[in-house]
Amino acid sequence: MLNFDELDGGAINAAYIQELYELYRSDPASVDEAWRRIFAAEDAADGVAAPDGDRPGAPAGPPDTGYQLAGTAYPDRRADDASIKAAKCAAELVEAYRLNGHYAADLDPLGNPRPGHPTLEPKFHGLTDEDMASGPSADLCGETIAWLRQVYTGTIGYEFEHLEYPERSEWIRDQIENGRHLRELSADEKRRLLRRLTEVEGLEQFLHKSYLGAKRFSVEGNDMLVPMLDLAIERAAQAGAREVVLGMAHRGRLNVLAHVLGRPYPMLIGEFEGRHAFSGGTGDVKYHLGAEGTYATASGDPLTVTLAPNPSHLEFVGAVVVGIARAKQSDRTQPELRRDNELVLPVLIHGDAAFIGQGVVPETFNLAELRGYTTGGSLHVIVNNQIGFTTLPSDARSTHYSSDLARGFDVPIFHVNADDPEACLAVVRLALAYREKFHGDVVIDLIGYRRYGHNEGDEPAYTQPRMYEAVAEHTRVRELWIEKLVADGVASKEDAQAEWDSVYQRLIDAQDEVQQEIQAESDEEKAPHTMPPVTEATPRPPVDSSVEPELLRDLDRQVHSWPDDFEPNPKLSRQLRKRAEAVPEGRPLDWAHAEALAFASLLAEGTPIRLTGQDTERGTFSQRHLVLHDTESGESWTPLAHLKQAGASFEIYNSPLSEMACVGFEYGYTTAAPETLVLWEAQFGDFVNGAQVIIDQFMSAGRAKWGQDSSLVLLLPHGFEGQGPEHSSARIERFLQLCAEDNFRVADCTTPAQYFHLLRRQAKLADRRPLIVFTPKSLLRNPRATSSFDELASGTFHPVLPDASMADSRGRVTRLVLCTGKVYYDLSASDARERNGHVAVARVEQLYPFPAQEIAALVADHPALEEVVWAQEEPRNMGAWPFAERRLRDAIGELPLRYVGRPERASPAEGFGDVHEAEQKRIVEEALAAGRSVGRP
């Protein structure tokens, strides 16, 4: 019997080993495979019969390794300190290789030294050179190390022991140590892989020679990316997927377009010859464009592959892609949302420097397991060039691997040498098997190199001379694969050359076809294609956003109801009951009430709704409460998800406290779900600053660059209430600066009815545009900022609201004050308003498209008008004024236009309440006072 006395130098506690051994004797299956083999070997050496369910000499490692820890190798040995020491060392080495074996793996095609790890050495575990030279340690530990090196230090490096859930790491361990992801390719498969590598390299070499210096961001050095995508698509189809959605930056994009999405060579080559695949707007460079193709799987079933367009902000498309995938996985046609993770596989292809360097990556990882954002796992592939532009890893990251940040999100990571095609395919099998079982993200770190510079006009030897000397001497993966096939007798060098000649000829023929077509074109057709500017949209006919009153009353009752056995917080219950009495008693409705009815009415009409954001379920200002919580059980109830008339789903989720990935996700969602009203709400309007890349590169310009439409609604609380510079301004000026070519809708509503009709109009308009709504804070509970039930049931959204109090005295109005948003209530409540009966205060509710005709008509309605004032609470260099000034002057003709508001500031608002009050009072008085100079220079 084993004697587990404490031994000096042992890294594992003897009591722990004794406990494991007792578990093994009672139930071998309850002990890890490595320990079972060690205990079986020691028992066999001692002549102890194996327990039921186990036997000495069970295979250790993949079936095809031939490795066996045969305990009968030591028939005469009895348990002593040396054998116990050997057993402990072997066990410790197993754990060390599982945890740190990747540091000794052969991962770098360029042959840089492996870093190794001290725990992989027997000395670390108390064994001397003498121990390893003879005796039990030499036998047991020697065989263990041989097996471990074969499993864990080949051309694949595995990181999985950091996973939080033991069943996940145990499953991966079983896959690795039994080689379930390893498979010998058949002769036909080997030849098909050669053909694919020939197509990949052939396209790159053809473009390199034909269009010398043209940017194409070659995949060479990571050529196996395309065959890996082939296998990922096949595996996804076998698991039930109907679509694969890809997000990737520039590197290898043209090759993926041609060989994965099936873009014809003439179309691709046409881009280099001056023909453009997208001509609906100002367009974008060829390696930013998206596409959709049909992939013919081995089973014969077609599968859609979509490549999302992306800007040069490399990693931001990842958040967009998972949003697209979520939308495509969802059935929104019923009140209860239905999702199927297997319908769509999101694949995110990263660069090594960008993966570790850009914060949107961890933000996107953080979404993966959240109920409002999960897609059942994304396949991440890092196309690891071991360099970023001209910057080496030592200057680009503080971690050993570029993939290390994924460890913090409980994601397994599989590193693979890009020069070993079979290993590359093996990690795809393992990664997708993991996703299918656990519905989680997984990372493949495809470690290769970059054959040329950052782009093909760049000289990398200027900054990395030694690295690029090694690259120049390094054999390409296609040549390495040919050598293997020749050695295996699967193909000859002549076969490989014939394959190359065939691929290259296809490319030459495609180029000839394009050049002949261009030569046949007229001079007019050959002229550079320029897009005429798109003028601001002319006013559209009002959208009928009214709702039948009885339906709206019934929906109101349901919105304020919950099951009899459900107990919301008593204080909240009283508030909601009071709100529920507003319609029956004819009292005015507040902002949140109108919003709930807008949502309910759209659901009744069959429009799906998805509302997410920061504290959105309750609302930042405790105004919304669309999700109720039982005080006893904590269970939730969402009345809008249980409307009896609902013809579509209602989703509402609190988002994490981040903006970039969340807004990107919702943008992606709305591009794939055009029938859905998708809204994201910031906790405060200035928080949206964190999503600036998504706003600038996708929301603002996506239609002009890529022809990609979105109807995403951003709800951004805005208003100056003396709370300091933060959370006052949603930066109206920044959104308006982006407005052009009818690309946005921007509104700052002042009544619940206007907001109600604005939301309903957004859902009904066929021409889809993002909508930016500057929502209120103090107005949420201002009794003057309310609307009647009839204003909701009938009517439409009005871009401009005239001064209703001056309807009967427009002929004596000499000053028209125009404003937008909350400052209207400061102006209309002022004593100066009563003293100056010649002043009318009108509201510009829609800032873009700018309502110039409505303003011109308003001015014409005041025949005695002498001047127009634009009043705002924002500083002069902010708010709507910088955008509106020119447009206002065009609309009002020869009338003087004056500005009233804060002077130009670096910070949006004052940090002290009394200073704020003084400034606000000054603005109101200057806007309304008679016979005074208005505004400041």
Short mmCIF file of C-alpha atoms in Angstrom, two decimals, residues 108-111 197 201 205 219-224 417-421 447-451 467-484 493:
data_model
loop_
_atom_site.label_atom_id
_atom_site.label_comp_id
_atom_site.label_asym_id
_atom_site.label_seq_id
_atom_site.Cartn_x
_atom_site.Cartn_y
_atom_site.Cartn_z
CA ASP A 108 6.39 30.72 -33.41
CA PRO A 109 6.91 29.97 -37.12
CA LEU A 110 9.92 32.27 -37.10
CA GLY A 111 11.64 30.04 -34.56
CA LEU A 197 -3.62 27.40 -49.71
CA GLU A 201 -1.28 32.63 -51.79
CA GLN A 205 0.99 37.09 -55.19
CA VAL A 219 -2.82 37.68 -45.19
CA GLU A 220 0.54 36.06 -46.07
CA GLY A 221 2.15 34.63 -42.97
CA ASN A 222 -1.26 33.66 -41.63
CA ASP A 223 -2.56 31.96 -44.80
CA MET A 224 -4.30 29.26 -42.74
CA ASN A 417 1.53 27.78 -34.92
CA ALA A 418 0.23 29.13 -38.23
CA ASP A 419 2.74 26.96 -40.14
CA ASP A 420 1.10 23.70 -38.97
CA PRO A 421 -2.10 23.35 -41.03
CA ILE A 447 0.55 32.92 -34.36
CA GLY A 448 2.21 33.67 -37.67
CA TYR A 449 3.98 36.66 -39.11
CA ARG A 450 3.47 39.43 -41.67
CA ARG A 451 5.18 38.80 -44.98
CA MET A 467 12.61 40.10 -37.80
CA TYR A 468 12.27 40.76 -41.50
CA GLU A 469 15.53 39.04 -42.30
CA ALA A 470 13.95 35.95 -40.72
CA VAL A 471 10.70 36.50 -42.63
CA ALA A 472 12.53 36.80 -45.95
CA GLU A 473 14.28 33.48 -45.36
CA HIS A 474 11.21 31.69 -44.06
CA THR A 475 9.45 29.09 -46.21
CA ARG A 476 5.80 29.81 -46.91
CA VAL A 477 3.17 27.51 -45.42
CA ARG A 478 2.04 26.31 -48.83
CA GLU A 479 5.57 25.10 -49.59
CA LEU A 480 5.78 23.40 -46.19
CA TRP A 481 2.49 21.64 -46.88
CA ILE A 482 3.68 20.53 -50.31
CA GLU A 483 6.79 19.02 -48.72
CA LYS A 484 4.60 17.03 -46.33
CA LYS A 493 5.65 18.68 -56.82
#
